[in-house]
Coordinates of C-alpha atoms in Angstrom, one line a residue:
X9 CA -10.4 0.6 -2.9
X10 CA -7.8 1.6 -0.2
X11 CA -7.2 -1.2 2.3
X12 CA -4.8 -0.6 5.0
X13 CA -3.4 -3.2 7.3
X14 CA -1.3 -2.1 10.2
X15 CA 1.8 -4.2 11.4
X16 CA 2.0 -4.3 15.2
X17 CA 3.8 -6.2 17.9
X18 CA 6.4 -5.7 20.7
X19 CA 9.7 -3.9 19.9
X20 CA 12.5 -6.0 18.2
X21 CA 10.1 -8.8 16.9
X22 CA 10.9 -8.1 13.4
X23 CA 8.1 -5.7 12.3
X24 CA 10.3 -3.3 10.3
X25 CA 12.3 -6.0 8.7
X26 CA 9.1 -7.5 7.2
X27 CA 7.8 -4.2 6.3
X28 CA 11.1 -3.4 4.4
X29 CA 11.0 -6.7 2.5
X30 CA 7.3 -6.2 1.8
X31 CA 7.4 -2.7 0.5
X32 CA 11.0 -1.9 -0.2
X33 CA 10.4 1.4 1.5
X34 CA 13.5 1.5 3.4
X35 CA 11.9 1.8 6.9
X36 CA 14.8 2.0 9.6
X37 CA 15.2 -1.3 11.6
X38 CA 17.5 -1.4 14.5
X39 CA 18.1 -3.3 17.6
X40 CA 16.4 -1.0 20.2
X41 CA 12.8 -0.1 20.9
X42 CA 11.0 2.8 19.2
X43 CA 13.2 2.9 16.2
X44 CA 10.0 3.4 14.1
X45 CA 8.6 6.8 15.4
X46 CA 6.3 7.6 12.5
X47 CA 4.2 5.0 10.9
X48 CA 5.8 4.0 7.6
X49 CA 3.4 3.3 4.8
X50 CA 3.9 1.2 1.7
X51 CA 1.9 -0.2 -1.1
X52 CA 2.1 -4.0 -1.6
X53 CA 1.0 -5.8 -4.7
X54 CA -1.0 -8.9 -4.1
X55 CA 0.5 -11.8 -6.1
X56 CA -2.1 -13.3 -8.5
X57 CA -1.0 -16.0 -11.1
X58 CA -4.4 -15.5 -12.9
X59 CA -3.1 -12.1 -14.2
X60 CA -0.4 -14.1 -16.2
X61 CA -3.1 -16.6 -17.4
X62 CA -5.2 -13.7 -18.9
X63 CA -2.1 -12.2 -20.5
X64 CA -1.2 -15.4 -22.2
X65 CA -4.2 -14.9 -24.4
X66 CA -4.8 -11.1 -24.2
X67 CA -1.8 -8.9 -25.1
X68 CA -1.6 -5.8 -23.2
X69 CA 0.7 -2.7 -22.5
X70 CA 0.7 -3.2 -18.8
X71 CA -0.5 -5.5 -16.0
X72 CA -1.7 -4.1 -12.6
X73 CA -2.3 -6.2 -9.7
X74 CA -4.5 -5.6 -6.6
X75 CA -2.7 -3.9 -3.8
X76 CA -2.8 -3.6 0.0
X77 CA -1.5 -0.6 1.9
X78 CA 0.7 -1.7 4.8
X79 CA 1.4 0.6 7.8
X80 CA 4.5 -0.2 9.9
X81 CA 3.6 1.0 13.5
X82 CA 6.1 1.3 16.1
X83 CA 6.4 -1.3 18.9
X84 CA 3.9 -1.3 21.7
X85 CA 5.0 -2.1 25.2
X86 CA 3.4 -3.1 28.5
X87 CA 1.6 0.2 29.6
X88 CA 1.0 1.6 26.2
X89 CA -2.6 2.2 26.8
X90 CA -1.4 4.4 29.7
X91 CA 1.1 6.4 27.4
X92 CA 4.2 4.2 28.2
X93 CA 6.7 4.2 25.4
X94 CA 5.0 6.4 23.0
X95 CA 1.8 4.5 23.4
X96 CA -1.0 7.1 22.7
X97 CA 0.5 8.2 19.7
X98 CA 0.9 4.6 18.3
X99 CA -2.5 3.5 19.4
X100 CA -4.0 6.4 17.3
X101 CA -2.2 5.0 14.2
X102 CA -3.5 1.5 14.9
X103 CA -7.1 2.7 15.1
X104 CA -6.9 4.2 11.6
X105 CA -6.1 0.8 9.8
X106 CA -8.7 -1.9 8.6
X107 CA -7.0 -5.0 9.9
X108 CA -4.2 -5.9 12.2
X109 CA -1.0 -7.9 11.3
X110 CA 0.3 -9.0 14.7
X111 CA 4.0 -9.9 14.3
X112 CA 5.0 -12.4 17.1
X113 CA 8.8 -13.3 17.6
X114 CA 9.2 -17.1 17.4
X115 CA 13.0 -17.3 17.2
X116 CA 15.8 -17.2 19.6
X117 CA 18.7 -14.8 19.1
X118 CA 20.9 -13.7 21.7
X119 CA 22.1 -10.7 19.8
X120 CA 18.6 -9.2 19.5
X121 CA 17.2 -8.1 22.9
X122 CA 13.6 -8.9 24.0
X123 CA 11.9 -6.2 26.0
X124 CA 10.4 -8.9 28.3
X125 CA 13.8 -10.7 28.7
X126 CA 12.7 -14.0 27.3
X127 CA 10.9 -15.5 24.2
X128 CA 7.3 -16.4 25.0
X129 CA 4.9 -15.8 22.1
X130 CA 1.6 -16.2 24.0
X131 CA 2.8 -13.8 26.8
X132 CA 3.8 -11.3 24.0
X133 CA 0.3 -11.7 22.5
X134 CA -1.4 -11.2 25.7
X135 CA 0.5 -8.1 26.4
X136 CA -0.4 -6.5 23.1
X137 CA -4.1 -7.7 23.3
X138 CA -4.4 -6.2 26.8
X139 CA -3.1 -2.9 25.9
X140 CA -5.5 -2.7 22.9
X141 CA -8.3 -3.7 25.1
X142 CA -7.4 -1.0 27.7
X143 CA -7.2 1.5 24.9
X144 CA -10.7 0.5 23.6
X145 CA -12.3 0.7 27.2
X146 CA -11.1 4.3 27.6
X147 CA -12.4 5.1 24.2
X148 CA -15.7 3.4 25.0
X149 CA -16.1 5.2 28.4
X150 CA -16.1 8.5 26.3
X151 CA -18.8 7.0 23.9
X152 CA -21.0 5.8 26.8
X153 CA -20.7 9.3 28.4
X154 CA -21.8 11.0 25.0
X155 CA -24.6 8.7 24.3
X156 CA -25.9 8.7 27.8
X157 CA -26.4 12.4 27.5
X158 CA -28.2 12.1 24.2
X159 CA -30.4 9.1 25.4
X160 CA -31.9 11.5 28.1
X161 CA -33.8 13.2 25.3
X162 CA -35.5 9.9 24.2
X163 CA -33.3 9.8 21.0
X164 CA -33.9 6.3 19.8
X165 CA -30.6 5.9 18.0
X166 CA -28.7 7.2 21.0
X167 CA -30.4 4.6 23.2
X168 CA -29.3 2.0 20.6
X169 CA -25.7 3.1 20.4
X170 CA -25.6 3.4 24.3
X171 CA -26.8 -0.2 24.7
X172 CA -24.4 -1.6 22.4
X173 CA -21.5 0.4 23.9
X174 CA -22.5 -1.0 27.2
X175 CA -22.4 -4.5 25.9
X176 CA -19.0 -3.9 24.3
X177 CA -17.7 -2.8 27.6
X178 CA -18.9 -6.0 29.3
X179 CA -17.2 -7.8 26.6
X180 CA -13.8 -5.9 27.1
X181 CA -14.1 -6.2 30.8
X182 CA -14.1 -9.8 30.4
X183 CA -10.8 -9.6 28.6
X184 CA -12.0 -10.4 25.3
X185 CA -11.7 -8.3 22.1
X186 CA -14.8 -6.5 20.7
X187 CA -14.9 -8.8 17.6
X188 CA -15.5 -11.8 19.8
X189 CA -19.1 -10.6 20.7
X190 CA -22.2 -12.2 19.3
X191 CA -23.4 -9.2 17.2
X192 CA -26.5 -9.0 14.9
X193 CA -25.9 -7.1 11.6
X194 CA -27.4 -4.0 13.0
X195 CA -25.4 -4.2 16.2
X196 CA -22.2 -4.7 14.2
X197 CA -22.8 -1.4 12.3
X198 CA -22.8 0.4 15.8
X199 CA -19.5 -1.7 16.8
X200 CA -17.8 -0.5 13.7
X201 CA -19.0 3.0 14.4
X202 CA -17.3 2.9 17.7
X203 CA -13.9 2.4 15.8
X204 CA -12.5 0.0 18.5
X205 CA -9.1 -1.4 17.6
X206 CA -10.2 -4.9 19.0
X207 CA -13.1 -5.0 16.5
X208 CA -10.6 -5.3 13.5
X209 CA -9.7 -8.7 12.1
X210 CA -6.3 -10.0 13.1
X211 CA -3.6 -12.1 11.4
X212 CA -0.8 -13.4 13.5
X213 CA 2.5 -13.3 11.7
X214 CA 5.0 -15.7 13.3
X215 CA 8.4 -14.5 12.5
X216 CA 10.9 -17.4 12.6
X217 CA 14.7 -18.0 11.9
X218 CA 15.9 -19.5 8.6
X219 CA 15.7 -23.1 9.9
X220 CA 12.1 -22.8 10.8
X221 CA 10.2 -21.7 7.6
X222 CA 7.9 -24.8 8.0
X223 CA 7.2 -23.8 11.7
X224 CA 8.5 -24.8 15.1
X225 CA 7.2 -25.4 18.6
X226 CA 6.6 -21.7 19.1
X227 CA 4.7 -21.1 16.0
X228 CA 2.5 -24.3 16.9
X229 CA 1.4 -22.6 20.1
X230 CA 0.5 -19.3 18.1
X231 CA -1.5 -21.5 15.5
X232 CA -3.5 -23.1 18.3
X233 CA -4.2 -19.7 20.0
X234 CA -5.2 -18.2 16.6
X235 CA -7.6 -21.0 16.1
X236 CA -9.1 -20.5 19.5
X237 CA -9.9 -16.9 18.8
X238 CA -10.9 -17.2 15.1
X239 CA -7.7 -15.4 13.8
X240 CA -5.5 -16.4 10.9
X241 CA -1.7 -17.3 11.1
X242 CA 1.2 -17.2 8.8
X243 CA 4.7 -18.4 9.3
X244 CA 7.5 -16.3 7.8
X245 CA 11.2 -15.7 8.1
X246 CA 11.8 -11.9 8.0
X247 CA 15.5 -12.5 7.4
X248 CA 14.9 -14.8 4.4
X249 CA 12.4 -12.3 3.0
X250 CA 14.9 -9.5 3.3
X251 CA 17.4 -11.7 1.3
X252 CA 14.9 -12.5 -1.3
X253 CA 13.9 -8.9 -1.7
X254 CA 17.4 -8.0 -2.7
X255 CA 17.7 -10.6 -5.6
X256 CA 16.6 -8.9 -8.7
X257 CA 17.2 -11.8 -11.2
X258 CA 14.0 -14.0 -11.4
X259 CA 15.9 -17.1 -12.0
X260 CA 18.4 -16.4 -9.1
X261 CA 15.3 -15.8 -6.9
X262 CA 13.8 -19.2 -7.9
X263 CA 17.0 -21.1 -7.1
X264 CA 17.2 -19.3 -3.8
X265 CA 13.7 -20.2 -2.9
X266 CA 14.4 -23.9 -3.8
X267 CA 17.4 -23.8 -1.6
X268 CA 15.5 -22.6 1.4
X269 CA 12.7 -25.0 0.7
X270 CA 10.1 -22.4 -0.4
X271 CA 7.8 -22.6 -3.5
X272 CA 7.2 -18.7 -3.3
X273 CA 8.2 -15.9 -1.1
X274 CA 6.6 -16.0 2.4
X275 CA 5.5 -12.3 1.8
X276 CA 3.4 -13.5 -1.4
X277 CA 1.4 -15.8 1.2
X278 CA 1.3 -12.7 3.7
X279 CA 0.0 -10.3 1.2
X280 CA -2.8 -12.6 -0.1
X281 CA -3.8 -13.5 3.5
X282 CA -4.0 -9.9 4.5
X283 CA -6.3 -9.3 1.3
X284 CA -8.6 -12.1 2.3
X285 CA -8.4 -11.1 6.0
X286 CA -10.1 -7.9 4.9
X287 CA -12.9 -9.8 3.3
X288 CA -11.9 -8.9 -0.4
X289 CA -12.0 -10.7 -3.6
X290 CA -10.7 -9.9 -7.2
X291 CA -12.3 -9.3 -10.5
X292 CA -10.4 -8.4 -13.7
X293 CA -10.6 -6.1 -16.6
X294 CA -8.6 -7.1 -19.7
X295 CA -7.8 -5.1 -22.8
X296 CA -4.9 -3.8 -25.0
X297 CA -4.1 -0.9 -22.7
X298 CA -4.0 -3.0 -19.4
X299 CA -5.0 -6.1 -17.6
X300 CA -6.0 -5.2 -14.1
X301 CA -7.1 -6.7 -10.8
X302 CA -9.8 -4.7 -9.0
X303 CA -10.6 -5.1 -5.5
X304 CA -14.4 -5.6 -4.2
X305 CA -16.0 -6.9 -1.0
X306 CA -17.1 -10.4 -1.2
X307 CA -20.9 -10.2 -2.1
X308 CA -20.5 -7.1 -4.0
X309 CA -23.0 -6.7 -7.0
X310 CA -22.0 -5.7 -10.5
X311 CA -22.9 -1.8 -10.2
X312 CA -20.7 -1.8 -6.9
X313 CA -17.8 -3.5 -8.8
X314 CA -18.2 -0.8 -11.7
X315 CA -18.0 2.0 -9.0
X316 CA -14.7 0.7 -7.9
X317 CA -13.3 1.9 -11.3
X318 CA -15.3 5.1 -11.4
X319 CA -18.2 6.4 -9.6
X320 CA -19.8 7.3 -13.0
X321 CA -19.9 3.6 -14.0
X322 CA -22.0 2.7 -10.9
X323 CA -24.2 5.6 -11.5
X324 CA -24.8 4.9 -15.1
X325 CA -24.6 1.1 -14.9
X326 CA -26.6 -0.6 -17.8
X327 CA -25.1 -4.1 -17.7
X328 CA -21.9 -6.2 -17.3
X329 CA -20.4 -8.8 -19.8
X330 CA -18.8 -11.5 -17.8
X331 CA -16.7 -14.6 -18.4
X332 CA -14.3 -16.9 -16.7
X333 CA -10.6 -17.3 -17.1
X334 CA -11.3 -21.0 -17.7
X335 CA -13.5 -20.4 -20.4
X336 CA -11.0 -17.9 -22.0
X337 CA -8.4 -20.6 -21.9
X338 CA -10.8 -23.1 -23.6
X339 CA -11.9 -20.7 -26.4
X340 CA -8.7 -18.5 -26.6
X341 CA -10.4 -15.1 -27.7
X342 CA -13.3 -13.1 -26.4
X343 CA -14.9 -13.2 -29.9
X344 CA -14.9 -17.1 -29.7
X345 CA -16.3 -16.9 -26.1
X346 CA -19.2 -14.8 -27.4
X347 CA -19.8 -17.1 -30.3
X348 CA -19.9 -20.1 -28.0
X349 CA -22.2 -18.2 -25.6
X350 CA -19.8 -18.3 -22.8
X351 CA -19.8 -14.3 -22.6
X352 CA -22.6 -13.7 -20.1
X353 CA -24.7 -10.6 -19.9
X354 CA -25.5 -9.7 -16.2
X355 CA -27.8 -7.0 -14.7
X356 CA -27.8 -5.0 -11.5
X357 CA -28.4 -8.1 -9.1
X358 CA -25.5 -10.1 -10.4
X359 CA -23.2 -10.9 -7.4
X360 CA -19.5 -10.7 -8.5
X361 CA -17.5 -13.9 -8.2
X362 CA -13.9 -14.0 -7.5
X363 CA -11.9 -14.3 -10.7
X364 CA -14.6 -12.8 -13.0
X365 CA -13.4 -11.1 -16.0
X366 CA -15.8 -8.1 -16.5
X367 CA -16.6 -5.4 -19.2
X368 CA -19.1 -2.7 -18.1
X369 CA -21.7 -0.9 -20.3
X370 CA -23.0 2.3 -18.7
X371 CA -24.5 5.7 -19.6
X372 CA -22.4 8.9 -19.0

């Protein structure tokens, strides 16, 4: 599955520095607004120690982790919804992603200018949120106009979408994002169809200096805000992550991490948090050619999981053979698992669990 998360925020908060460290894609980063003109895109692996646990017992030619596509979108400024900066262009890029990584500056540095002249994370968050809300209101106005015309002919679907669009407008006019509304399952389908930026899940990424990897007073205010709006939060030092990304030797990297007080790179936490923000989970396939992590939505059934590999697998699905990594470690081989009755045979109604190891049987 192609999962996209867009990195957004004000200029000079560290978006491109984080993106470079995440993807090693070489996006420019400089101390002035609008350095990123076109969105830079990179594929980021999702670190998962379970791949190594499987490989310890099943030898293979290659190991493929799950991935998230990260889009580095140029900095928004106050007035972006009205075209300030390069607002309209950038807002269009944001609308295309599945989730938003909102980078917030939580560090002081006199050598790096701030477009608002001072460091205030909550003010910065409000600036971005309002611009996205204003952009969504403009989009909704067009949607309401379209469905108003269609509803005049007693089109039931049009009337339903018009009703939801008007409810959405009321939420936005109250200064709240679309995702904050109390939507039924059917209503949420219409909300998603509207493709509003503020309907997307958000993860706040607090960019701190090298001395604040465990957080500081500024990150505490962001964390409190995130909890109040049902969003996630990650604390990360873009500067440290940039240095880590340049260390190729694994042992040297571990020493560096220990020196700065980290058990793993902050970007590993960010990648996993992004993955879960999108409501995804992982199942594995394992064999002599490859051990691979596959991405499925939480709640997916076995045929849908098979379809992630190939549509023919879903179409011709017969059954899935499933086991857990814990059972593999206890019994050492798949044949021993089968003999012990720990290799389960599951049908079309089986709901995939995070961490399942699966083999599919299907007709072609």
